[in-house]
CSV table of C-alpha atoms and ligand atoms in Angstrom, one decimal:
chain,number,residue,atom,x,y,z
A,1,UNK,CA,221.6,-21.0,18.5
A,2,UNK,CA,221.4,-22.7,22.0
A,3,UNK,CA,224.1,-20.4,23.4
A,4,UNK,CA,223.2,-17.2,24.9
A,5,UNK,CA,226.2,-15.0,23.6
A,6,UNK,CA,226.6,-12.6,26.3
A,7,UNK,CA,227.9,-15.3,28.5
A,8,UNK,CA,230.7,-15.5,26.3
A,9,UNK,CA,234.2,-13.2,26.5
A,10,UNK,CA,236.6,-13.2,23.5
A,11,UNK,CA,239.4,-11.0,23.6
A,12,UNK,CA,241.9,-9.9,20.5
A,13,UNK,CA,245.7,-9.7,22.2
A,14,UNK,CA,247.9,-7.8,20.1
A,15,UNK,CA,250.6,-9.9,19.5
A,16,UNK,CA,251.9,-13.6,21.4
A,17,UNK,CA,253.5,-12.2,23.9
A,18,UNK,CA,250.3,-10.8,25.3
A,19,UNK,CA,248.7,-13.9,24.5
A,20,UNK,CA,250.8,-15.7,26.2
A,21,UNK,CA,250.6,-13.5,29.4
A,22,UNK,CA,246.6,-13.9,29.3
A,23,UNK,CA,247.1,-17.6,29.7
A,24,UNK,CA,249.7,-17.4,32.3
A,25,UNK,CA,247.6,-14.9,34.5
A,26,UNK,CA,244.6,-17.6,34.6
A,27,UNK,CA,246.2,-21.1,33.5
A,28,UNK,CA,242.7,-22.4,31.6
A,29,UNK,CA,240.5,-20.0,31.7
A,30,UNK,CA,241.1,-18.6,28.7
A,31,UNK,CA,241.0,-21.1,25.4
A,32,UNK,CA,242.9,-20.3,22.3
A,33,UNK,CA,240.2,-19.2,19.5
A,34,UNK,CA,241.9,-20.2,15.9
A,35,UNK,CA,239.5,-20.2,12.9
A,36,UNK,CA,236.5,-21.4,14.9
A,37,UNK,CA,235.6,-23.9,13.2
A,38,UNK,CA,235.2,-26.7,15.4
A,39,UNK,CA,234.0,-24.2,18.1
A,40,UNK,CA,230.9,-22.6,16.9
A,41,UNK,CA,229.9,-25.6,16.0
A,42,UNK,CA,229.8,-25.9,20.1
A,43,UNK,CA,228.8,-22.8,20.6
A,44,UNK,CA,226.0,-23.4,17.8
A,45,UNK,CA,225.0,-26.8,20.1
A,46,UNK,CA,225.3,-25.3,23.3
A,47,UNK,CA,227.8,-27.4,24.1
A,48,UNK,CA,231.0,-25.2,24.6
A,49,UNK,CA,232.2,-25.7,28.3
A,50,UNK,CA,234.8,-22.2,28.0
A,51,UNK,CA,233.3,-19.0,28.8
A,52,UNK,CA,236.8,-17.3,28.0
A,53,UNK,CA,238.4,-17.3,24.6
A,54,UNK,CA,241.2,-15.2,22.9
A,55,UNK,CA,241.7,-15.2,19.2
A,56,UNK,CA,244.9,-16.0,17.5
A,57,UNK,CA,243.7,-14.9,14.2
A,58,UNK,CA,245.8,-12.4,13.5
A,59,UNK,CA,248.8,-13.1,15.5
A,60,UNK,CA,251.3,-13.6,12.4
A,61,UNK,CA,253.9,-15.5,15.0
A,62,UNK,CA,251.6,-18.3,14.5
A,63,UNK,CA,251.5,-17.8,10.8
A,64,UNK,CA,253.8,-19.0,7.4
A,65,UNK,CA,255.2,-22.0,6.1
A,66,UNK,CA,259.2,-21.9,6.4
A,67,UNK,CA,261.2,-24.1,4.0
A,68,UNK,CA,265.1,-25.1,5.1
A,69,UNK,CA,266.9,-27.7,4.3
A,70,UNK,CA,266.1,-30.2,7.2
A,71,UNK,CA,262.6,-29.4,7.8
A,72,UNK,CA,259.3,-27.4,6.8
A,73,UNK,CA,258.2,-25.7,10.1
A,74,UNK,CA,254.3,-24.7,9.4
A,75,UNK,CA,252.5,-22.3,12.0
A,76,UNK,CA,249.5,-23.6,13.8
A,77,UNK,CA,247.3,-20.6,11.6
A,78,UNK,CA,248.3,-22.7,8.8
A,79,UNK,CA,245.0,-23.3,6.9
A,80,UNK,CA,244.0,-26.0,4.6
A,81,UNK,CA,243.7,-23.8,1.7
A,82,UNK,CA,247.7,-22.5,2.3
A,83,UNK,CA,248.5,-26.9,3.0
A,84,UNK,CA,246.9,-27.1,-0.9
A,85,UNK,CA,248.6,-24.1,-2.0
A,86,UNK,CA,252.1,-24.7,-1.1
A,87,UNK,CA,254.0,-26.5,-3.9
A,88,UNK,CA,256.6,-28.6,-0.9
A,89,UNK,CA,254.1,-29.9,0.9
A,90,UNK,CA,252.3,-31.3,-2.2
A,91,UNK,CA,255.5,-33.1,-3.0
A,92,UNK,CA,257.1,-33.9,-0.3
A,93,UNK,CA,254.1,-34.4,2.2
A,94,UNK,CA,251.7,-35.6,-0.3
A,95,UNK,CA,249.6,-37.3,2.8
A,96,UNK,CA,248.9,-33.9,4.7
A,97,UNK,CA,248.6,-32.4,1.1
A,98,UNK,CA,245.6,-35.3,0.5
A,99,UNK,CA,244.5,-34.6,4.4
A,100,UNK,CA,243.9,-31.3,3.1
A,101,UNK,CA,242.2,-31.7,0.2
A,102,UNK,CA,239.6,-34.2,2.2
A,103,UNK,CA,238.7,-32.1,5.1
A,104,UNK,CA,235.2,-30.3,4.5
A,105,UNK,CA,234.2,-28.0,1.8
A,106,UNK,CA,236.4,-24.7,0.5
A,107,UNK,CA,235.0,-22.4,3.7
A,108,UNK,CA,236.3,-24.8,6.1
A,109,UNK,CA,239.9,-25.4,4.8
A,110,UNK,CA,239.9,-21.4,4.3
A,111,UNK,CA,239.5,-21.3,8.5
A,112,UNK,CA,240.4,-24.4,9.6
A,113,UNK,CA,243.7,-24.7,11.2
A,114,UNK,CA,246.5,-27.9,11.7
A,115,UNK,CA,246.7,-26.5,14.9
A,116,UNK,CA,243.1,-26.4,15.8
A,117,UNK,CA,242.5,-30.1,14.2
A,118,UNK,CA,245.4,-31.4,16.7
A,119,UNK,CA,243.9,-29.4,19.6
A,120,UNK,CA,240.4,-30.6,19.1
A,121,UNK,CA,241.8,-33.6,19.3
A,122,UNK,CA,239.3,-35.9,17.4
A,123,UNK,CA,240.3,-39.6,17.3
A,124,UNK,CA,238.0,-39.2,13.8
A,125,UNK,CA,240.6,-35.9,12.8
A,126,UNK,CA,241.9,-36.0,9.1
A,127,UNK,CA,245.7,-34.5,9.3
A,128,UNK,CA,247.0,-36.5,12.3
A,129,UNK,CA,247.5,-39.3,10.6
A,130,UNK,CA,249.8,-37.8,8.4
A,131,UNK,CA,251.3,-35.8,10.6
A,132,UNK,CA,252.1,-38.9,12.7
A,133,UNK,CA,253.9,-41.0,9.4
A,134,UNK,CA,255.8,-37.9,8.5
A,135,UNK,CA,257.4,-37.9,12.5
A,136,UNK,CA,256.2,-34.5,12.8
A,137,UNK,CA,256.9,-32.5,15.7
A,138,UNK,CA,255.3,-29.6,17.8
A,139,UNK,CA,256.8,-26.0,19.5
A,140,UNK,CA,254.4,-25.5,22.5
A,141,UNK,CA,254.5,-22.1,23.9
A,142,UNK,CA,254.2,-20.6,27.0
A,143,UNK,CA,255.2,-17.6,28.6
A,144,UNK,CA,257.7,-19.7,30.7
A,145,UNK,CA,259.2,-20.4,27.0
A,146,UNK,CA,258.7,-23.3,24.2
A,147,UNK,CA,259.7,-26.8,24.2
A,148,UNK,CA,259.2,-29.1,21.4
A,149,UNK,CA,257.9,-32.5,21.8
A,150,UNK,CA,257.3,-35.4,19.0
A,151,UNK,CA,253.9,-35.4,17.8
A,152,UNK,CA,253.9,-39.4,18.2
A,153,UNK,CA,252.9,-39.6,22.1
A,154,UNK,CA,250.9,-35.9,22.5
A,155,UNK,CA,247.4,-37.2,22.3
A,156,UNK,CA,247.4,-39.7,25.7
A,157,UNK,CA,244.0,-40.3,25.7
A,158,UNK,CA,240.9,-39.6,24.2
A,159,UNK,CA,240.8,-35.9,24.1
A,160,UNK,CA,243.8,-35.7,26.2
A,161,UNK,CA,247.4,-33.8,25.1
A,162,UNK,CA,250.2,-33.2,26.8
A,163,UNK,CA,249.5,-29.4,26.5
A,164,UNK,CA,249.6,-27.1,29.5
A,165,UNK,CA,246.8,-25.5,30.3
A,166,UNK,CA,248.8,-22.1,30.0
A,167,UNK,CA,250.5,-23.7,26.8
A,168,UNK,CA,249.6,-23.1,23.0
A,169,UNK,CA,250.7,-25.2,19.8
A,170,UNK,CA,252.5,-22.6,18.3
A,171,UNK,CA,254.3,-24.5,15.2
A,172,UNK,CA,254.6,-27.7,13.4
A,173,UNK,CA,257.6,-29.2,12.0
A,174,UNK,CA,258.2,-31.9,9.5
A,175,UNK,CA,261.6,-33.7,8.7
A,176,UNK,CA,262.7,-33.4,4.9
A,177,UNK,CA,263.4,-36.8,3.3
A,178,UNK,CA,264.9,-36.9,0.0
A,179,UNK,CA,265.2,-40.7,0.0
A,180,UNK,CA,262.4,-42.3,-2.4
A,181,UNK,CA,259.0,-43.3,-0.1
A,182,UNK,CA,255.7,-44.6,-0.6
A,183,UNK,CA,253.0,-42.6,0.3
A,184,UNK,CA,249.2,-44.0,1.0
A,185,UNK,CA,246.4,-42.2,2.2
A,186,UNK,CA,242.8,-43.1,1.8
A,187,UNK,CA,239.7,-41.8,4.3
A,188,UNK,CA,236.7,-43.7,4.1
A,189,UNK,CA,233.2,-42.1,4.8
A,190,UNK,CA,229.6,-42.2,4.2
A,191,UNK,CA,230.1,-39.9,1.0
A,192,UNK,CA,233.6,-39.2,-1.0
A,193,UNK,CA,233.0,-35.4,0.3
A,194,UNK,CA,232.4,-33.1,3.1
A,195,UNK,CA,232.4,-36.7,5.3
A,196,UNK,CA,234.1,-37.7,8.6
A,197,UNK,CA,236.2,-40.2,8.6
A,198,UNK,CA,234.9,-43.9,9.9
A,199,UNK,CA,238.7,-45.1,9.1
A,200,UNK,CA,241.2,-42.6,8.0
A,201,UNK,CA,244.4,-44.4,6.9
A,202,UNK,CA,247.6,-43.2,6.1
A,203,UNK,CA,251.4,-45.2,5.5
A,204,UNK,CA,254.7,-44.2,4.4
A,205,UNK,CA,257.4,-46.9,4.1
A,206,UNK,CA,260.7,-47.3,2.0
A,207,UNK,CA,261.8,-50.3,0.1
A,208,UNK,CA,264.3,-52.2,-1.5
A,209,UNK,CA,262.8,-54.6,-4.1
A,210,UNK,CA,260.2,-56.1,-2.0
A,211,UNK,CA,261.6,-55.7,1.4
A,212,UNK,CA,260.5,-53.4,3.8
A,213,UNK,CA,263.4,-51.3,5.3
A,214,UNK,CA,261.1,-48.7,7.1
A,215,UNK,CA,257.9,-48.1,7.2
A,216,UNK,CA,255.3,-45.8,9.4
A,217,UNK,CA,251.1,-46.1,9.7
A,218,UNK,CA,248.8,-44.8,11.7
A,219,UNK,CA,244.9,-44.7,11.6
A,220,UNK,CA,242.2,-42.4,13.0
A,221,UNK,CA,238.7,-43.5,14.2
A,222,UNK,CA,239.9,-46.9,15.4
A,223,UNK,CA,240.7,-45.9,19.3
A,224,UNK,CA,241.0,-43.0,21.6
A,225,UNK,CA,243.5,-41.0,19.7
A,226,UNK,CA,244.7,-41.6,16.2
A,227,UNK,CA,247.1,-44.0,16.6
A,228,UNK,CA,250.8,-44.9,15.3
A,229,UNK,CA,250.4,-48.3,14.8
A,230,UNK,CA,254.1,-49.7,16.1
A,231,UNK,CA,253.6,-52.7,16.4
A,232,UNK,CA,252.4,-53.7,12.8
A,233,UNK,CA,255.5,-51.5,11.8
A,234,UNK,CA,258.1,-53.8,13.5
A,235,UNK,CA,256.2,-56.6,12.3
A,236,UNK,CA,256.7,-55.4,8.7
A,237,UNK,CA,260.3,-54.1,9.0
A,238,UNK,CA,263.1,-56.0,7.3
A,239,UNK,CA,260.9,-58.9,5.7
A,240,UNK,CA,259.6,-59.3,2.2
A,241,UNK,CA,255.9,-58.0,1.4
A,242,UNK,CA,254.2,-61.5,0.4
A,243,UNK,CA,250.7,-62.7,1.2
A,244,UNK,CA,252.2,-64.4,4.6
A,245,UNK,CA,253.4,-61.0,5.9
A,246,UNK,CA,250.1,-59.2,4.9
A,247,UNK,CA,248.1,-61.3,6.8
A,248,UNK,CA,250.8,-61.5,10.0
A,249,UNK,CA,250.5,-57.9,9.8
A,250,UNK,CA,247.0,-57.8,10.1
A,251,UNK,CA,247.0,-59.7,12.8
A,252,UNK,CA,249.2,-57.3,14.7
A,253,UNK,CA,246.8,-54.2,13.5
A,254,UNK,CA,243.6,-56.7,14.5
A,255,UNK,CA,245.8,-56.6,18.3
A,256,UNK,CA,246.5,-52.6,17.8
A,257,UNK,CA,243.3,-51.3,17.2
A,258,UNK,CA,240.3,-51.0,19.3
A,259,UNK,CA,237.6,-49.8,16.9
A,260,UNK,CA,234.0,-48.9,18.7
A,261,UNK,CA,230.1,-49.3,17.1
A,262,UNK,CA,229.2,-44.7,17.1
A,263,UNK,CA,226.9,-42.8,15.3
A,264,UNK,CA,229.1,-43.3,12.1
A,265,UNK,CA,229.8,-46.7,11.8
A,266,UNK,CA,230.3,-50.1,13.8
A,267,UNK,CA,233.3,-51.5,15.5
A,268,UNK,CA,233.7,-54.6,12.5
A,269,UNK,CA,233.1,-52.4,9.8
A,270,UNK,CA,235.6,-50.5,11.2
A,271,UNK,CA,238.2,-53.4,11.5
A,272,UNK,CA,237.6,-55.1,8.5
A,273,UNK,CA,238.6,-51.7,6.6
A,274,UNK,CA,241.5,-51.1,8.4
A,275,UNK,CA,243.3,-54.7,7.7
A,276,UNK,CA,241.4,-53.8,4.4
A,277,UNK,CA,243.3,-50.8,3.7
A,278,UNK,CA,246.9,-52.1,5.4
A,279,UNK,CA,246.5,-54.9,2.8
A,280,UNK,CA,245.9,-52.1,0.0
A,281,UNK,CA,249.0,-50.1,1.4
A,282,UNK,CA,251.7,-52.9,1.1
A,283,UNK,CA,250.1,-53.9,-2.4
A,284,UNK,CA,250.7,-50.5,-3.5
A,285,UNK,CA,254.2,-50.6,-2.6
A,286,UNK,CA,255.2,-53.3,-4.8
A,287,UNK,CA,253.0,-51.7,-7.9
A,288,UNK,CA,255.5,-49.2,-9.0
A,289,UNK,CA,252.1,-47.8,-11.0
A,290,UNK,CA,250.2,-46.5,-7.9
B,301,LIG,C1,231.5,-28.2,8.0
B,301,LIG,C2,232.8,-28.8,8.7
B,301,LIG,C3,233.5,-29.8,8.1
B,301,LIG,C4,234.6,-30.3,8.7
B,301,LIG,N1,235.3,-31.4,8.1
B,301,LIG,C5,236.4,-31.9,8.7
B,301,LIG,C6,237.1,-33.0,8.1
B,301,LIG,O1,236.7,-33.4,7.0
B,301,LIG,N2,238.2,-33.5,8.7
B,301,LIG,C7,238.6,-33.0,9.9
B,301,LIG,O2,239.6,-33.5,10.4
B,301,LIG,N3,238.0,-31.9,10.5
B,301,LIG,C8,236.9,-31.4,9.9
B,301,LIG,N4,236.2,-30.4,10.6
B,301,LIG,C9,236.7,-29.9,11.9
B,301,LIG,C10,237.5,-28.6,11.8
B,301,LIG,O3,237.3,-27.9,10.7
B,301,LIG,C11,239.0,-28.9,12.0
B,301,LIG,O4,239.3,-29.7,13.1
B,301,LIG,C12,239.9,-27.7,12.0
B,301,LIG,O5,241.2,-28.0,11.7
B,301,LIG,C13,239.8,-26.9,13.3
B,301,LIG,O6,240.7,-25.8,13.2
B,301,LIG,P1,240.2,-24.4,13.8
B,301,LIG,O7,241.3,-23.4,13.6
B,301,LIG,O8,238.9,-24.0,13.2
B,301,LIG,O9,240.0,-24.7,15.3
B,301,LIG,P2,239.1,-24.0,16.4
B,301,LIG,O10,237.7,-24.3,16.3
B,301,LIG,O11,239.5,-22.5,16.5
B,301,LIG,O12,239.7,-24.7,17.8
B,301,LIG,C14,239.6,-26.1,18.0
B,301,LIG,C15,240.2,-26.4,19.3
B,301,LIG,O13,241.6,-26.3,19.2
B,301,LIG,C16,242.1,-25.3,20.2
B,301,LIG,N5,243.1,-24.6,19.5
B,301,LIG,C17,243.1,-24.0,18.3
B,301,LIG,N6,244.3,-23.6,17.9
B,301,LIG,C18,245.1,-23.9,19.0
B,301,LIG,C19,246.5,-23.7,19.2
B,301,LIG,N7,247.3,-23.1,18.3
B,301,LIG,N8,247.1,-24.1,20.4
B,301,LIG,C20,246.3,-24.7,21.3
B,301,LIG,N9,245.0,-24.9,21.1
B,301,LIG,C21,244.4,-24.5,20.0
B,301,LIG,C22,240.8,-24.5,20.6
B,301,LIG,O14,240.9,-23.9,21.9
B,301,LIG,C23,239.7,-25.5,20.5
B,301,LIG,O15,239.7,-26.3,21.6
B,301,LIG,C24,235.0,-29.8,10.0
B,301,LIG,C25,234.3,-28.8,10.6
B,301,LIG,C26,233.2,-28.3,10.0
B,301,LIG,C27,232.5,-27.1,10.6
C-alpha cells in the first residue's frame, strides 16, 4: 500500500444529523466515506488527497428504496446488489437495472454505491447514463437543509458537481412513466466483464409508428462529464426514424461529443461507436423484437 495509514482520520457519526454537523463545522475537510470502493483504490495508489473522512455506512437515512406512485426515491447507500434485487427498478428502470448488472464483479456491487458513482464523478461511470435518460433527480443535504436539483446539469465539468463542500447526496429520485418506452443500453469494453467503459450508451424514447415523439440519450466516456446529448434529441424529435434521420443524427452526436485518445481507447474508436451505437438505438426502436 503507498499510503501510510496513520495519516488518515475516519470517524463513524451516529446518525445524519451529526454528519451533517461534522461537515458544517469544517466545510471540506471532511469527505463522505460510502462503500469505499473507488477510495481505497486511492488510498491503495497513494493517491487520495483527503486526510479526513466520515462513513455513511450505517446511516440508514441514506438507506431503502421507496416506491409511490410518481416516483421511486433510492438512498445514496443504495448498492448495486439492492438496484438488481428490486423487482421496480428491473421493470421500470431496466437501464439502471442493466447499469447494475455491468459494474464490476459481485463484491463491488455489494459496496458500491449510486451515490458514490455520481460523486466520484467519472466521465467513464456506468449508472449516469441511465440516471440522466430516466430525468432523475438528486436531494443534497446539508445542515442548512436539502434542496433538490435535476441530475441533468450536476456534473459541470470534469470532476466538477454542483455539490457544496458541506453538502452530501443524500437521495435519488426517478419519475414513474407508465406510457410504453424503449429502453437501450449497451457498454462497450475491453472484455464483456469486470471492464470500464470506453463508450457507455444509454437511450430511452417513445414512439408512434415510426415517429419519434420523445426521446432522451446520453453517453459516458465521450467528454468531461457523461453527457445528455440534447441536441441529437431535438434533432430526432417529431420526425420519422429512416436512414436520412440516422445519419442527420449522427451528425449532431459527431458535433456533441468530444471523445479523447486515454489509456483505454482512442478518440475515433470512441466516435465511431458512439454514432455506431445511436444508429443501433433507433434501429431497435422500430424492431418491436428487441
Ligand atoms: C474492482 C472495481 C470495479 C469497478 N467497476 C466499475 C464499473 O464497472 N462501473 C463503474 O461505474 N464503476 C466501477 N467501479 C467504481 C466504483 O465501484 C463505483 O464508482 C461505486 O459506485 C462507488 O461507490 P462507493 O460507495 O464505493 O463510493 P466511495 O468510494 O465510498 O466514494 C466515492 C466518492 O464519492 C464520494 N461520496 C460517496 N458517497 C457520497 C454521498 N452520498 N454524497 C457525497 N459524496 C459521496 C466520496 O467522498 C468519494 O469522493 C469499480 C471499482 C472497483 C474497485
Amino acid at each position: 500500500m503507498r499510503s501510510y495509514l496513520y495519516e488518515y482520520e475516519l470517524v463513524s457519526p451516529p446518525n445524519l444529523a451529526e454528519a451533517l454537523a461534522l461537515m458544517a463545522r469544517e466545510p471540506g475537510a471532511w469527505k463522505p466515506f460510502a462503500g469505499g470502493t473507488d477510495l481505497m483504490v486511492l488510498l491503495e495508489a497513494g493517491k487520495l488527497p483527503h486526510k479526513k473522512f466520515f462513513s455513511l455506512w450505517h446511516l440508514r437515512e441514506l438507506k431503502g428504496i421507496r416506491i409511490s406512485p410518481e416516483a421511486v426515491t433510492l438512498g445514496a447507500l443504495t448498492t448495486y446488489t439492492e438496484v438488481l434485487r428490486h423487482p421496480v427498478l428491473q421493470q421500470e428502470f431496466p437501464l439502471l437495472w442493466r447499469a447494475a448488472a455491468e459494474t464490476g464483479g459481485v463484491a463491488t456491487q455489494n459496496r458500491g454505491t449510486l451515490g458514490g458513482n455520481i460523486a466520484n464523478a467519472s466521465p467513464a461511470a456506468d449508472s449516469p447514463p441511465a440516471l440522466l435518460v430516466y430525468d432523475a433527480e438528486l436531494e443534497l443535504m446539508s445542515a442548512r437543509g436539502s434542496r433538490w436539483v435535476p441530475y441533468h446539469g450536476f456534473h459541470t465539468g470534469y470532476k466538477q458537481m454542483d455539490l457544496r463542500s458541506d453538502e452530501l447526496i443524500r437521495s435519488l429520485r426517478l419519475p414513474r412513466v407508465t406510457r410504453s418506452r424503449k429502453h437501450y443500453y449497451r457498454k462497450v469494453g475491453a472484455r464483456k466483464a469486470q471492464a470500464i467503459s470506453k463508450v457507455v450508451f444509454a437511450g430511452v424514447a417513445e414512439l408512434e409508428g415510426d415517429v419519434v415523439r420523445d426521446i432522451r440519450i446520453a453517453v459516458g466516456s465521450v467528454a468531461p462529464t457523461v453527457l445528455r446529448c440534447v441536441r441529437t434529441e431535438s434533432v430526432l424529435r417529431g420526425h420519422k426514424v429512416n436512414p436520412a434521420t440516422i445519419a442527420g443524427a449522427q451528425a449532431a452526436l459527431a458535433g456533441e461529443i468530444a471523445p479523447i485518445d486515454d489509456i483505454r481507447s482512442t478518440m475515433s474508436y470512441r466516435r465511431r461507436v458512439s454514432l455506431n451505437l445511436l444508429e443501433d438505438f433507433l434501429q431497435s426502436c422500430l424492431d418491436s423484437k428487441r
